[in-house]
C-alpha cells in the first residue's frame, strides 16, 4: 500500500502550500515578483493585491491589469492568487467578475479580506464559483481568508471547515487596530506580536482551527523590510512556537529568509528518511530506532517533513525521493 493510504487511513492529507506568500500591489512590483518566481521556481506564491494595491478611482483598470498578467506567459507556474476588495466594498463583485471571469484557469486562489463570519465566506464562495463556472473552470477555485476582525477570529474554526477554504492568514495590523488602542501599537511587531496575550491568543486560535481541518495557517507580515534578520526571527518563531506553516512577504528580500525558516533542515530530512524506510520495511508496524519507539503516529509526522522538503525544492536523498515520488493511487 502507498504510505498515504496506510498513514492517513483514507482521510485527506493536510494541505501543503509553498511556505511564502509574497504580496505585490503595483504592476512594477508584480512584474518583479513574477521574474523572481520564474528564476526560483514555484517555491513561493505571489498574491496580486486589489484591496490596497489599486489607487482610488482606478479599481477597474487595476483589475484588468491583473487579468492581463495572470494570462501572460510570465505566469509560468500558475501559482499567483489575488486579494480582492472586501465583500462589503462596492468593488467586490466587479473584482470577481473581471478577475475570475477573465483568468479563472490561471488563478491559484482568491483571498478574502475583512471577513466577519463563516456565512459571509460561504456567500462569497458561491459568487466566486458562479464566475468560475461561467468562465469554464472545472475545478473549485481555492479560497484564502484573512482573519483580522473579531467576528473572523470568533468563527475561525467554522471558516477553516469550509471545503473550498485552504488557508487562513492572520492580519495583525487590522486586528490590533480593531481594539482601538486597547492593544498597543508595539504589538504589531516583534517582540510584542509574540508576547501580548490578546495577539498570542488570536494567532494560536487561528492556527489551531487550521490544523483541526487540515488547512494552512499563514503568519502575518514583518513590517521591517530592511532587516532580514528580523524577518528570519519572526518566521522561525511563527513556525516553532505558534504552528504556522506559511508566512506573508511584502518585499522580495523577505522571501528567502522566510523559505529558509520554514524548510526542514537536512538533518530532519535524513532522520525522516531513515525512520520511514524502516517503517515501510516493517509494513508500517512499530519499530525501534536509536532506542526510541516509532509507529504510525510518528510516521505521519516524518512523512509530512519529507513532503514539506519536496515542496521547498530540496534535493532529497534517493531513499526519500523514492518514498515521496511514488505515485499515489487514484481516488
PDB file of C-alpha atoms in Angstrom:
ATOM      1  CA  UNK A   1       0.000   0.000   0.000  1.00  0.00           C
ATOM      2  CA  UNK A   2       1.080   3.586  -0.633  1.00  0.00           C
ATOM      3  CA  UNK A   3       2.294   5.380   2.542  1.00  0.00           C
ATOM      4  CA  UNK A   4      -0.542   7.910   2.272  1.00  0.00           C
ATOM      5  CA  UNK A   5      -3.093   5.089   2.345  1.00  0.00           C
ATOM      6  CA  UNK A   6      -1.561   3.452   5.397  1.00  0.00           C
ATOM      7  CA  UNK A   7      -0.679   6.523   7.415  1.00  0.00           C
ATOM      8  CA  UNK A   8      -3.836   8.552   6.846  1.00  0.00           C
ATOM      9  CA  UNK A   9      -6.268   5.621   6.630  1.00  0.00           C
ATOM     10  CA  UNK A  10      -8.454   7.077   3.909  1.00  0.00           C
ATOM     11  CA  UNK A  11      -8.541  10.568   5.413  1.00  0.00           C
ATOM     12  CA  UNK A  12      -7.499  13.532   3.335  1.00  0.00           C
ATOM     13  CA  UNK A  13      -3.906  14.501   3.990  1.00  0.00           C
ATOM     14  CA  UNK A  14      -3.333  18.001   5.389  1.00  0.00           C
ATOM     15  CA  UNK A  15      -2.954  20.602   2.676  1.00  0.00           C
ATOM     16  CA  UNK A  16       0.532  21.870   1.974  1.00  0.00           C
ATOM     17  CA  UNK A  17       1.289  25.172   0.261  1.00  0.00           C
ATOM     18  CA  UNK A  18       4.551  26.992  -0.508  1.00  0.00           C
ATOM     19  CA  UNK A  19       5.851  28.482   2.733  1.00  0.00           C
ATOM     20  CA  UNK A  20       5.979  32.075   1.483  1.00  0.00           C
ATOM     21  CA  UNK A  21       3.095  34.186   0.195  1.00  0.00           C
ATOM     22  CA  UNK A  22       4.554  37.299  -1.438  1.00  0.00           C
ATOM     23  CA  UNK A  23       2.240  40.297  -1.864  1.00  0.00           C
ATOM     24  CA  UNK A  24       2.596  42.783  -4.709  1.00  0.00           C
ATOM     25  CA  UNK A  25       0.336  45.786  -5.304  1.00  0.00           C
ATOM     26  CA  UNK A  26       1.669  47.715  -8.300  1.00  0.00           C
ATOM     27  CA  UNK A  27       2.340  46.488 -11.826  1.00  0.00           C
ATOM     28  CA  UNK A  28       6.056  47.180 -11.412  1.00  0.00           C
ATOM     29  CA  UNK A  29       6.274  45.051  -8.273  1.00  0.00           C
ATOM     30  CA  UNK A  30       4.078  42.342  -9.784  1.00  0.00           C
ATOM     31  CA  UNK A  31       6.408  42.012 -12.771  1.00  0.00           C
ATOM     32  CA  UNK A  32       9.456  41.850 -10.476  1.00  0.00           C
ATOM     33  CA  UNK A  33       7.787  39.157  -8.402  1.00  0.00           C
ATOM     34  CA  UNK A  34       6.911  37.124 -11.477  1.00  0.00           C
ATOM     35  CA  UNK A  35      10.516  37.366 -12.701  1.00  0.00           C
ATOM     36  CA  UNK A  36      11.784  36.116  -9.340  1.00  0.00           C
ATOM     37  CA  UNK A  37       9.294  33.235  -9.355  1.00  0.00           C
ATOM     38  CA  UNK A  38      10.489  32.293 -12.832  1.00  0.00           C
ATOM     39  CA  UNK A  39      14.062  32.290 -11.502  1.00  0.00           C
ATOM     40  CA  UNK A  40      13.468  30.342  -8.279  1.00  0.00           C
ATOM     41  CA  UNK A  41      10.578  28.190  -9.450  1.00  0.00           C
ATOM     42  CA  UNK A  42       7.227  27.696  -7.668  1.00  0.00           C
ATOM     43  CA  UNK A  43       8.883  27.736  -4.241  1.00  0.00           C
ATOM     44  CA  UNK A  44       6.753  30.714  -3.213  1.00  0.00           C
ATOM     45  CA  UNK A  45       3.325  32.028  -4.113  1.00  0.00           C
ATOM     46  CA  UNK A  46       2.540  35.538  -5.315  1.00  0.00           C
ATOM     47  CA  UNK A  47      -0.601  37.410  -4.351  1.00  0.00           C
ATOM     48  CA  UNK A  48      -1.594  40.354  -6.515  1.00  0.00           C
ATOM     49  CA  UNK A  49      -3.393  42.933  -4.386  1.00  0.00           C
ATOM     50  CA  UNK A  50      -6.575  44.766  -5.323  1.00  0.00           C
ATOM     51  CA  UNK A  51      -7.563  45.847  -1.807  1.00  0.00           C
ATOM     52  CA  UNK A  52      -4.536  48.029  -1.046  1.00  0.00           C
ATOM     53  CA  UNK A  53      -2.888  47.944  -4.460  1.00  0.00           C
ATOM     54  CA  UNK A  54      -5.446  49.840  -6.517  1.00  0.00           C
ATOM     55  CA  UNK A  55      -5.409  53.622  -6.317  1.00  0.00           C
ATOM     56  CA  UNK A  56      -8.736  55.346  -5.700  1.00  0.00           C
ATOM     57  CA  UNK A  57     -10.676  55.725  -8.929  1.00  0.00           C
ATOM     58  CA  UNK A  58      -8.629  53.187 -10.894  1.00  0.00           C
ATOM     59  CA  UNK A  59     -10.015  49.978  -9.415  1.00  0.00           C
ATOM     60  CA  UNK A  60     -11.411  48.530 -12.698  1.00  0.00           C
ATOM     61  CA  UNK A  61      -8.203  49.323 -14.586  1.00  0.00           C
ATOM     62  CA  UNK A  62      -6.149  47.695 -11.799  1.00  0.00           C
ATOM     63  CA  UNK A  63      -8.234  44.524 -12.010  1.00  0.00           C
ATOM     64  CA  UNK A  64      -7.913  44.436 -15.794  1.00  0.00           C
ATOM     65  CA  UNK A  65      -4.132  44.802 -15.487  1.00  0.00           C
ATOM     66  CA  UNK A  66      -4.080  41.834 -13.092  1.00  0.00           C
ATOM     67  CA  UNK A  67      -6.033  39.727 -15.584  1.00  0.00           C
ATOM     68  CA  UNK A  68      -3.502  40.573 -18.280  1.00  0.00           C
ATOM     69  CA  UNK A  69      -0.586  39.496 -16.068  1.00  0.00           C
ATOM     70  CA  UNK A  70      -2.318  36.319 -14.918  1.00  0.00           C
ATOM     71  CA  UNK A  71      -2.835  35.265 -18.529  1.00  0.00           C
ATOM     72  CA  UNK A  72       0.708  36.244 -19.540  1.00  0.00           C
ATOM     73  CA  UNK A  73       3.361  33.624 -20.286  1.00  0.00           C
ATOM     74  CA  UNK A  74       5.239  35.020 -17.291  1.00  0.00           C
ATOM     75  CA  UNK A  75       2.726  33.249 -15.049  1.00  0.00           C
ATOM     76  CA  UNK A  76       4.677  30.099 -15.737  1.00  0.00           C
ATOM     77  CA  UNK A  77       3.684  28.033 -12.711  1.00  0.00           C
ATOM     78  CA  UNK A  78       0.076  29.165 -12.137  1.00  0.00           C
ATOM     79  CA  UNK A  79       0.963  29.970  -8.525  1.00  0.00           C
ATOM     80  CA  UNK A  80      -0.418  33.509  -8.405  1.00  0.00           C
ATOM     81  CA  UNK A  81      -3.505  34.431  -6.411  1.00  0.00           C
ATOM     82  CA  UNK A  82      -5.392  37.705  -5.968  1.00  0.00           C
ATOM     83  CA  UNK A  83      -6.628  39.554  -2.901  1.00  0.00           C
ATOM     84  CA  UNK A  84      -9.880  41.217  -3.914  1.00  0.00           C
ATOM     85  CA  UNK A  85     -11.721  44.033  -2.171  1.00  0.00           C
ATOM     86  CA  UNK A  86     -13.712  43.057   0.904  1.00  0.00           C
ATOM     87  CA  UNK A  87     -17.235  41.720   0.499  1.00  0.00           C
ATOM     88  CA  UNK A  88     -18.786  44.986   1.696  1.00  0.00           C
ATOM     89  CA  UNK A  89     -16.887  47.032  -0.876  1.00  0.00           C
ATOM     90  CA  UNK A  90     -18.686  48.298  -3.997  1.00  0.00           C
ATOM     91  CA  UNK A  91     -15.738  46.858  -5.967  1.00  0.00           C
ATOM     92  CA  UNK A  92     -16.014  43.280  -4.675  1.00  0.00           C
ATOM     93  CA  UNK A  93     -18.387  41.981  -7.339  1.00  0.00           C
ATOM     94  CA  UNK A  94     -16.544  43.841 -10.083  1.00  0.00           C
ATOM     95  CA  UNK A  95     -13.217  42.330  -8.948  1.00  0.00           C
ATOM     96  CA  UNK A  96     -14.647  38.817  -9.185  1.00  0.00           C
ATOM     97  CA  UNK A  97     -16.366  39.462 -12.492  1.00  0.00           C
ATOM     98  CA  UNK A  98     -13.217  40.828 -14.099  1.00  0.00           C
ATOM     99  CA  UNK A  99     -10.532  38.658 -12.473  1.00  0.00           C
ATOM    100  CA  UNK A 100     -12.244  35.288 -12.053  1.00  0.00           C
ATOM    101  CA  UNK A 101     -14.185  35.818 -15.253  1.00  0.00           C
ATOM    102  CA  UNK A 102     -11.045  36.763 -17.169  1.00  0.00           C
ATOM    103  CA  UNK A 103      -8.432  34.410 -15.708  1.00  0.00           C
ATOM    104  CA  UNK A 104     -10.244  31.543 -13.979  1.00  0.00           C
ATOM    105  CA  UNK A 105      -7.922  28.906 -15.434  1.00  0.00           C
ATOM    106  CA  UNK A 106      -4.712  30.658 -14.332  1.00  0.00           C
ATOM    107  CA  UNK A 107      -5.649  31.717 -10.799  1.00  0.00           C
ATOM    108  CA  UNK A 108      -4.123  29.835  -7.873  1.00  0.00           C
ATOM    109  CA  UNK A 109      -6.582  31.224  -5.300  1.00  0.00           C
ATOM    110  CA  UNK A 110      -8.711  34.195  -4.233  1.00  0.00           C
ATOM    111  CA  UNK A 111      -8.007  35.984  -0.933  1.00  0.00           C
ATOM    112  CA  UNK A 112     -10.972  37.406   1.005  1.00  0.00           C
ATOM    113  CA  UNK A 113     -10.130  40.248   3.449  1.00  0.00           C
ATOM    114  CA  UNK A 114     -12.135  41.777   6.326  1.00  0.00           C
ATOM    115  CA  UNK A 115     -14.243  38.663   6.842  1.00  0.00           C
ATOM    116  CA  UNK A 116     -16.656  38.660   9.817  1.00  0.00           C
ATOM    117  CA  UNK A 117     -18.292  35.222   9.668  1.00  0.00           C
ATOM    118  CA  UNK A 118     -18.317  31.795   8.042  1.00  0.00           C
ATOM    119  CA  UNK A 119     -21.670  32.630   6.442  1.00  0.00           C
ATOM    120  CA  UNK A 120     -20.042  35.625   4.761  1.00  0.00           C
ATOM    121  CA  UNK A 121     -17.302  33.387   3.364  1.00  0.00           C
ATOM    122  CA  UNK A 122     -19.854  30.850   2.142  1.00  0.00           C
ATOM    123  CA  UNK A 123     -21.765  33.564   0.262  1.00  0.00           C
ATOM    124  CA  UNK A 124     -18.541  34.860  -1.276  1.00  0.00           C
ATOM    125  CA  UNK A 125     -17.551  31.350  -2.357  1.00  0.00           C
ATOM    126  CA  UNK A 126     -20.921  30.919  -4.046  1.00  0.00           C
ATOM    127  CA  UNK A 127     -20.316  34.093  -6.060  1.00  0.00           C
ATOM    128  CA  UNK A 128     -16.744  33.032  -6.881  1.00  0.00           C
ATOM    129  CA  UNK A 129     -17.989  29.666  -8.127  1.00  0.00           C
ATOM    130  CA  UNK A 130     -20.617  31.269 -10.325  1.00  0.00           C
ATOM    131  CA  UNK A 131     -17.986  33.369 -12.086  1.00  0.00           C
ATOM    132  CA  UNK A 132     -15.511  30.467 -12.277  1.00  0.00           C
ATOM    133  CA  UNK A 133     -18.068  28.071 -13.753  1.00  0.00           C
ATOM    134  CA  UNK A 134     -19.183  30.646 -16.280  1.00  0.00           C
ATOM    135  CA  UNK A 135     -15.538  31.134 -17.276  1.00  0.00           C
ATOM    136  CA  UNK A 136     -15.108  27.391 -17.839  1.00  0.00           C
ATOM    137  CA  UNK A 137     -13.137  26.367 -14.758  1.00  0.00           C
ATOM    138  CA  UNK A 138     -13.887  22.733 -13.944  1.00  0.00           C
ATOM    139  CA  UNK A 139     -12.177  22.502 -10.533  1.00  0.00           C
ATOM    140  CA  UNK A 140     -13.076  24.541  -7.420  1.00  0.00           C
ATOM    141  CA  UNK A 141     -11.065  27.736  -7.077  1.00  0.00           C
ATOM    142  CA  UNK A 142      -9.259  27.680  -3.698  1.00  0.00           C
ATOM    143  CA  UNK A 143     -10.104  30.470  -1.265  1.00  0.00           C
ATOM    144  CA  UNK A 144      -7.837  32.049   1.360  1.00  0.00           C
ATOM    145  CA  UNK A 145      -9.382  34.059   4.195  1.00  0.00           C
ATOM    146  CA  UNK A 146      -7.862  36.882   6.198  1.00  0.00           C
ATOM    147  CA  UNK A 147      -8.587  36.632   9.924  1.00  0.00           C
ATOM    148  CA  UNK A 148      -8.360  40.243  11.085  1.00  0.00           C
ATOM    149  CA  UNK A 149     -11.722  41.041  12.702  1.00  0.00           C
ATOM    150  CA  UNK A 150     -13.337  39.975  15.969  1.00  0.00           C
ATOM    151  CA  UNK A 151     -16.012  38.050  14.096  1.00  0.00           C
ATOM    152  CA  UNK A 152     -13.498  36.362  11.820  1.00  0.00           C
ATOM    153  CA  UNK A 153     -11.474  35.149  14.793  1.00  0.00           C
ATOM    154  CA  UNK A 154     -14.599  34.011  16.637  1.00  0.00           C
ATOM    155  CA  UNK A 155     -15.634  31.862  13.645  1.00  0.00           C
ATOM    156  CA  UNK A 156     -12.149  30.781  12.528  1.00  0.00           C
ATOM    157  CA  UNK A 157     -12.948  27.117  13.117  1.00  0.00           C
ATOM    158  CA  UNK A 158     -16.148  27.261  11.052  1.00  0.00           C
ATOM    159  CA  UNK A 159     -14.334  29.152   8.286  1.00  0.00           C
ATOM    160  CA  UNK A 160     -11.482  26.628   8.195  1.00  0.00           C
ATOM    161  CA  UNK A 161     -14.057  23.815   7.977  1.00  0.00           C
ATOM    162  CA  UNK A 162     -15.413  25.098   4.660  1.00  0.00           C
ATOM    163  CA  UNK A 163     -14.128  22.651   1.990  1.00  0.00           C
ATOM    164  CA  UNK A 164     -13.042  25.281  -0.537  1.00  0.00           C
ATOM    165  CA  UNK A 165     -11.033  27.258   2.031  1.00  0.00           C
ATOM    166  CA  UNK A 166      -7.419  26.099   2.018  1.00  0.00           C
ATOM    167  CA  UNK A 167      -5.650  28.806   4.035  1.00  0.00           C
ATOM    168  CA  UNK A 168      -6.302  31.297   6.843  1.00  0.00           C
ATOM    169  CA  UNK A 169      -3.975  34.300   7.118  1.00  0.00           C
ATOM    170  CA  UNK A 170      -3.594  36.449  10.220  1.00  0.00           C
ATOM    171  CA  UNK A 171      -3.976  40.173   9.545  1.00  0.00           C
ATOM    172  CA  UNK A 172      -2.192  41.592  12.557  1.00  0.00           C
ATOM    173  CA  UNK A 173      -2.399  45.292  11.738  1.00  0.00           C
ATOM    174  CA  UNK A 174      -6.165  45.362  11.270  1.00  0.00           C
ATOM    175  CA  UNK A 175      -6.647  43.035  14.228  1.00  0.00           C
ATOM    176  CA  UNK A 176      -4.656  45.273  16.583  1.00  0.00           C
ATOM    177  CA  UNK A 177      -6.337  48.391  15.188  1.00  0.00           C
ATOM    178  CA  UNK A 178      -9.766  46.886  15.800  1.00  0.00           C
ATOM    179  CA  UNK A 179      -9.095  47.151  19.538  1.00  0.00           C
ATOM    180  CA  UNK A 180      -8.924  50.971  19.274  1.00  0.00           C
ATOM    181  CA  UNK A 181      -5.888  51.428  21.478  1.00  0.00           C
ATOM    182  CA  UNK A 182      -6.567  48.647  23.975  1.00  0.00           C
ATOM    183  CA  UNK A 183      -3.675  46.755  22.362  1.00  0.00           C
ATOM    184  CA  UNK A 184      -0.564  48.943  21.952  1.00  0.00           C
ATOM    185  CA  UNK A 185       0.857  49.569  18.507  1.00  0.00           C
ATOM    186  CA  UNK A 186       4.028  47.760  19.572  1.00  0.00           C
ATOM    187  CA  UNK A 187       2.051  44.506  19.366  1.00  0.00           C
ATOM    188  CA  UNK A 188       2.065  44.832  15.569  1.00  0.00           C
ATOM    189  CA  UNK A 189       5.766  43.942  15.514  1.00  0.00           C
ATOM    190  CA  UNK A 190       8.342  41.882  17.375  1.00  0.00           C
ATOM    191  CA  UNK A 191       8.637  41.245  20.273  1.00  0.00           C
ATOM    192  CA  UNK A 192       5.111  42.420  21.160  1.00  0.00           C
ATOM    193  CA  UNK A 193       3.384  40.357  18.490  1.00  0.00           C
ATOM    194  CA  UNK A 194       4.660  37.193  20.170  1.00  0.00           C
ATOM    195  CA  UNK A 195       4.020  38.235  23.756  1.00  0.00           C
ATOM    196  CA  UNK A 196       0.845  40.323  24.021  1.00  0.00           C
ATOM    197  CA  UNK A 197      -1.832  37.953  25.371  1.00  0.00           C
ATOM    198  CA  UNK A 198      -4.643  39.013  23.017  1.00  0.00           C
ATOM    199  CA  UNK A 199      -2.451  38.728  19.929  1.00  0.00           C
ATOM    200  CA  UNK A 200      -0.969  35.425  21.097  1.00  0.00           C
ATOM    201  CA  UNK A 201      -4.488  34.098  21.722  1.00  0.00           C
ATOM    202  CA  UNK A 202      -5.627  35.152  18.253  1.00  0.00           C
ATOM    203  CA  UNK A 203      -2.675  33.530  16.500  1.00  0.00           C
ATOM    204  CA  UNK A 204      -2.999  30.290  18.445  1.00  0.00           C
ATOM    205  CA  UNK A 205      -6.756  30.009  17.911  1.00  0.00           C
ATOM    206  CA  UNK A 206      -6.412  30.627  14.185  1.00  0.00           C
ATOM    207  CA  UNK A 207      -3.545  28.168  13.786  1.00  0.00           C
ATOM    208  CA  UNK A 208      -5.393  25.538  15.826  1.00  0.00           C
ATOM    209  CA  UNK A 209      -8.506  25.948  13.662  1.00  0.00           C
ATOM    210  CA  UNK A 210      -6.432  25.369  10.536  1.00  0.00           C
ATOM    211  CA  UNK A 211      -4.742  22.255  11.858  1.00  0.00           C
ATOM    212  CA  UNK A 212      -8.051  20.820  13.066  1.00  0.00           C
ATOM    213  CA  UNK A 213      -9.302  20.842   9.475  1.00  0.00           C
ATOM    214  CA  UNK A 214      -6.067  20.129   7.608  1.00  0.00           C
ATOM    215  CA  UNK A 215      -5.745  23.695   6.301  1.00  0.00           C
ATOM    216  CA  UNK A 216      -2.740  26.042   6.118  1.00  0.00           C
ATOM    217  CA  UNK A 217      -2.171  28.788   8.726  1.00  0.00           C
ATOM    218  CA  UNK A 218      -0.290  31.772   7.274  1.00  0.00           C
ATOM    219  CA  UNK A 219       1.531  34.237   9.526  1.00  0.00           C
ATOM    220  CA  UNK A 220       1.308  37.996   9.184  1.00  0.00           C
ATOM    221  CA  UNK A 221       3.827  40.365   7.630  1.00  0.00           C
ATOM    222  CA  UNK A 222       7.044  41.636   9.114  1.00  0.00           C
ATOM    223  CA  UNK A 223       6.863  45.397   8.598  1.00  0.00           C
ATOM    224  CA  UNK A 224      10.643  45.841   8.947  1.00  0.00           C
ATOM    225  CA  UNK A 225      11.577  45.338   5.313  1.00  0.00           C
ATOM    226  CA  UNK A 226      15.262  46.270   5.583  1.00  0.00           C
ATOM    227  CA  UNK A 227      16.493  43.834   8.232  1.00  0.00           C
ATOM    228  CA  UNK A 228      16.420  40.247   7.017  1.00  0.00           C
ATOM    229  CA  UNK A 229      17.410  39.022  10.498  1.00  0.00           C
ATOM    230  CA  UNK A 230      14.112  40.336  11.885  1.00  0.00           C
ATOM    231  CA  UNK A 231      12.188  38.549   9.138  1.00  0.00           C
ATOM    232  CA  UNK A 232      14.072  35.312   9.796  1.00  0.00           C
ATOM    233  CA  UNK A 233      13.450  35.562  13.547  1.00  0.00           C
ATOM    234  CA  UNK A 234       9.731  36.227  13.043  1.00  0.00           C
ATOM    235  CA  UNK A 235       9.420  33.288  10.655  1.00  0.00           C
ATOM    236  CA  UNK A 236      11.280  30.936  12.983  1.00  0.00           C
ATOM    237  CA  UNK A 237       9.113  31.888  15.956  1.00  0.00           C
ATOM    238  CA  UNK A 238       5.916  31.678  13.927  1.00  0.00           C
ATOM    239  CA  UNK A 239       6.827  28.135  12.884  1.00  0.00           C
ATOM    240  CA  UNK A 240       8.376  26.787  16.087  1.00  0.00           C
ATOM    241  CA  UNK A 241       6.153  28.427  18.717  1.00  0.00           C
ATOM    242  CA  UNK A 242       2.807  29.035  17.001  1.00  0.00           C
ATOM    243  CA  UNK A 243       2.422  26.241  14.455  1.00  0.00           C
ATOM    244  CA  UNK A 244       2.333  28.379  11.313  1.00  0.00           C
ATOM    245  CA  UNK A 245       3.451  26.723   8.079  1.00  0.00           C
ATOM    246  CA  UNK A 246       3.360  29.758   5.794  1.00  0.00           C
ATOM    247  CA  UNK A 247       4.094  33.497   6.055  1.00  0.00           C
ATOM    248  CA  UNK A 248       3.493  36.705   4.153  1.00  0.00           C
ATOM    249  CA  UNK A 249       6.259  38.642   2.434  1.00  0.00           C
ATOM    250  CA  UNK A 250       5.939  42.288   1.438  1.00  0.00           C
ATOM    251  CA  UNK A 251       9.418  42.771  -0.039  1.00  0.00           C
ATOM    252  CA  UNK A 252      11.454  40.466  -2.321  1.00  0.00           C
ATOM    253  CA  UNK A 253      14.295  40.449   0.235  1.00  0.00           C
ATOM    254  CA  UNK A 254      11.952  38.754   2.720  1.00  0.00           C
ATOM    255  CA  UNK A 255      11.211  35.727   0.539  1.00  0.00           C
ATOM    256  CA  UNK A 256      14.415  33.713   1.020  1.00  0.00           C
ATOM    257  CA  UNK A 257      14.624  34.159   4.825  1.00  0.00           C
ATOM    258  CA  UNK A 258      11.009  33.013   5.121  1.00  0.00           C
ATOM    259  CA  UNK A 259      11.583  29.986   2.916  1.00  0.00           C
ATOM    260  CA  UNK A 260      14.687  29.013   4.871  1.00  0.00           C
ATOM    261  CA  UNK A 261      12.909  29.283   8.223  1.00  0.00           C
ATOM    262  CA  UNK A 262      10.030  27.038   7.160  1.00  0.00           C
ATOM    263  CA  UNK A 263      12.087  24.463   5.229  1.00  0.00           C
ATOM    264  CA  UNK A 264      13.092  21.283   7.097  1.00  0.00           C
ATOM    265  CA  UNK A 265      16.804  21.007   7.819  1.00  0.00           C
ATOM    266  CA  UNK A 266      18.849  18.327   6.068  1.00  0.00           C
ATOM    267  CA  UNK A 267      19.297  16.521   9.396  1.00  0.00           C
ATOM    268  CA  UNK A 268      15.494  16.358   9.766  1.00  0.00           C
ATOM    269  CA  UNK A 269      15.141  15.041   6.219  1.00  0.00           C
ATOM    270  CA  UNK A 270      17.749  12.348   6.838  1.00  0.00           C
ATOM    271  CA  UNK A 271      16.103  11.324  10.110  1.00  0.00           C
ATOM    272  CA  UNK A 272      12.683  11.181   8.455  1.00  0.00           C
ATOM    273  CA  UNK A 273      14.089   9.117   5.576  1.00  0.00           C
ATOM    274  CA  UNK A 274      15.669   6.562   7.887  1.00  0.00           C
ATOM    275  CA  UNK A 275      12.583   6.194  10.072  1.00  0.00           C
ATOM    276  CA  UNK A 276      10.145   5.926   7.172  1.00  0.00           C
ATOM    277  CA  UNK A 277      12.343   3.455   5.309  1.00  0.00           C
ATOM    278  CA  UNK A 278      12.488   1.199   8.356  1.00  0.00           C
ATOM    279  CA  UNK A 279       8.767   1.664   8.920  1.00  0.00           C
ATOM    280  CA  UNK A 280       7.975   0.672   5.357  1.00  0.00           C
ATOM    281  CA  UNK A 281      10.210  -2.409   5.668  1.00  0.00           C
ATOM    282  CA  UNK A 282       8.220  -3.336   8.790  1.00  0.00           C
ATOM    283  CA  UNK A 283       4.933  -2.963   6.873  1.00  0.00           C
ATOM    284  CA  UNK A 284       4.279   0.205   8.882  1.00  0.00           C
ATOM    285  CA  UNK A 285       4.275  -1.604  12.172  1.00  0.00           C
ATOM    286  CA  UNK A 286       6.122  -0.234  15.249  1.00  0.00           C
ATOM    287  CA  UNK A 287       9.921  -0.037  15.105  1.00  0.00           C
ATOM    288  CA  UNK A 288      12.692   0.937  17.484  1.00  0.00           C
ATOM    289  CA  UNK A 289      15.403   3.272  16.236  1.00  0.00           C
ATOM    290  CA  UNK A 290      18.156   4.611  18.476  1.00  0.00           C
ATOM    291  CA  UNK A 291      16.219   3.391  21.469  1.00  0.00           C
ATOM    292  CA  UNK A 292      13.032   5.263  20.549  1.00  0.00           C
ATOM    293  CA  UNK A 293       9.674   3.822  19.561  1.00  0.00           C
ATOM    294  CA  UNK A 294       8.107   4.872  16.273  1.00  0.00           C
ATOM    295  CA  UNK A 295       4.691   3.909  14.964  1.00  0.00           C
ATOM    296  CA  UNK A 296       2.111   5.315  12.577  1.00  0.00           C
ATOM    297  CA  UNK A 297       1.665   8.476  14.636  1.00  0.00           C
ATOM    298  CA  UNK A 298       5.321   9.448  14.280  1.00  0.00           C
ATOM    299  CA  UNK A 299       5.409   8.139  10.704  1.00  0.00           C
ATOM    300  CA  UNK A 300       2.726  10.711   9.788  1.00  0.00           C
ATOM    301  CA  UNK A 301       4.901  13.465  11.238  1.00  0.00           C
ATOM    302  CA  UNK A 302       8.006  12.383   9.332  1.00  0.00           C
ATOM    303  CA  UNK A 303       6.001  11.852   6.135  1.00  0.00           C
ATOM    304  CA  UNK A 304       4.970  15.498   6.346  1.00  0.00           C
ATOM    305  CA  UNK A 305       8.602  16.525   6.875  1.00  0.00           C
ATOM    306  CA  UNK A 306       9.511  14.915   3.553  1.00  0.00           C
ATOM    307  CA  UNK A 307       6.508  16.451   1.795  1.00  0.00           C
ATOM    308  CA  UNK A 308       7.491  19.925   3.035  1.00  0.00           C
ATOM    309  CA  UNK A 309      11.088  19.369   1.948  1.00  0.00           C
ATOM    310  CA  UNK A 310       9.949  18.332  -1.523  1.00  0.00           C
ATOM    311  CA  UNK A 311       7.662  21.375  -1.792  1.00  0.00           C
ATOM    312  CA  UNK A 312      10.576  23.634  -0.805  1.00  0.00           C
ATOM    313  CA  UNK A 313      12.679  22.254  -3.644  1.00  0.00           C
ATOM    314  CA  UNK A 314      15.266  20.445  -1.510  1.00  0.00           C
ATOM    315  CA  UNK A 315      17.359  17.763  -3.170  1.00  0.00           C
ATOM    316  CA  UNK A 316      16.111  14.681  -1.366  1.00  0.00           C
ATOM    317  CA  UNK A 317      18.180  11.568  -0.649  1.00  0.00           C
ATOM    318  CA  UNK A 318      17.420   8.765  -3.090  1.00  0.00           C
ATOM    319  CA  UNK A 319      15.512   6.774  -0.469  1.00  0.00           C
ATOM    320  CA  UNK A 320      13.384   9.821   0.424  1.00  0.00           C
ATOM    321  CA  UNK A 321      12.717  10.626  -3.226  1.00  0.00           C
ATOM    322  CA  UNK A 322      11.586   7.043  -3.792  1.00  0.00           C
ATOM    323  CA  UNK A 323       9.082   7.404  -0.956  1.00  0.00           C
ATOM    324  CA  UNK A 324       7.548  10.763  -1.838  1.00  0.00           C
ATOM    325  CA  UNK A 325       7.707  10.393  -5.621  1.00  0.00           C
ATOM    326  CA  UNK A 326       5.992   7.009  -5.614  1.00  0.00           C
ATOM    327  CA  UNK A 327       2.725   7.814  -7.439  1.00  0.00           C
ATOM    328  CA  UNK A 328      -0.310   7.728  -5.198  1.00  0.00           C
ATOM    329  CA  UNK A 329      -3.241   5.513  -6.186  1.00  0.00           C
ATOM    330  CA  UNK A 330      -6.135   7.150  -7.990  1.00  0.00           C
ATOM    331  CA  UNK A 331      -9.029   8.134  -5.746  1.00  0.00           C
TER     332      UNK A 331
END
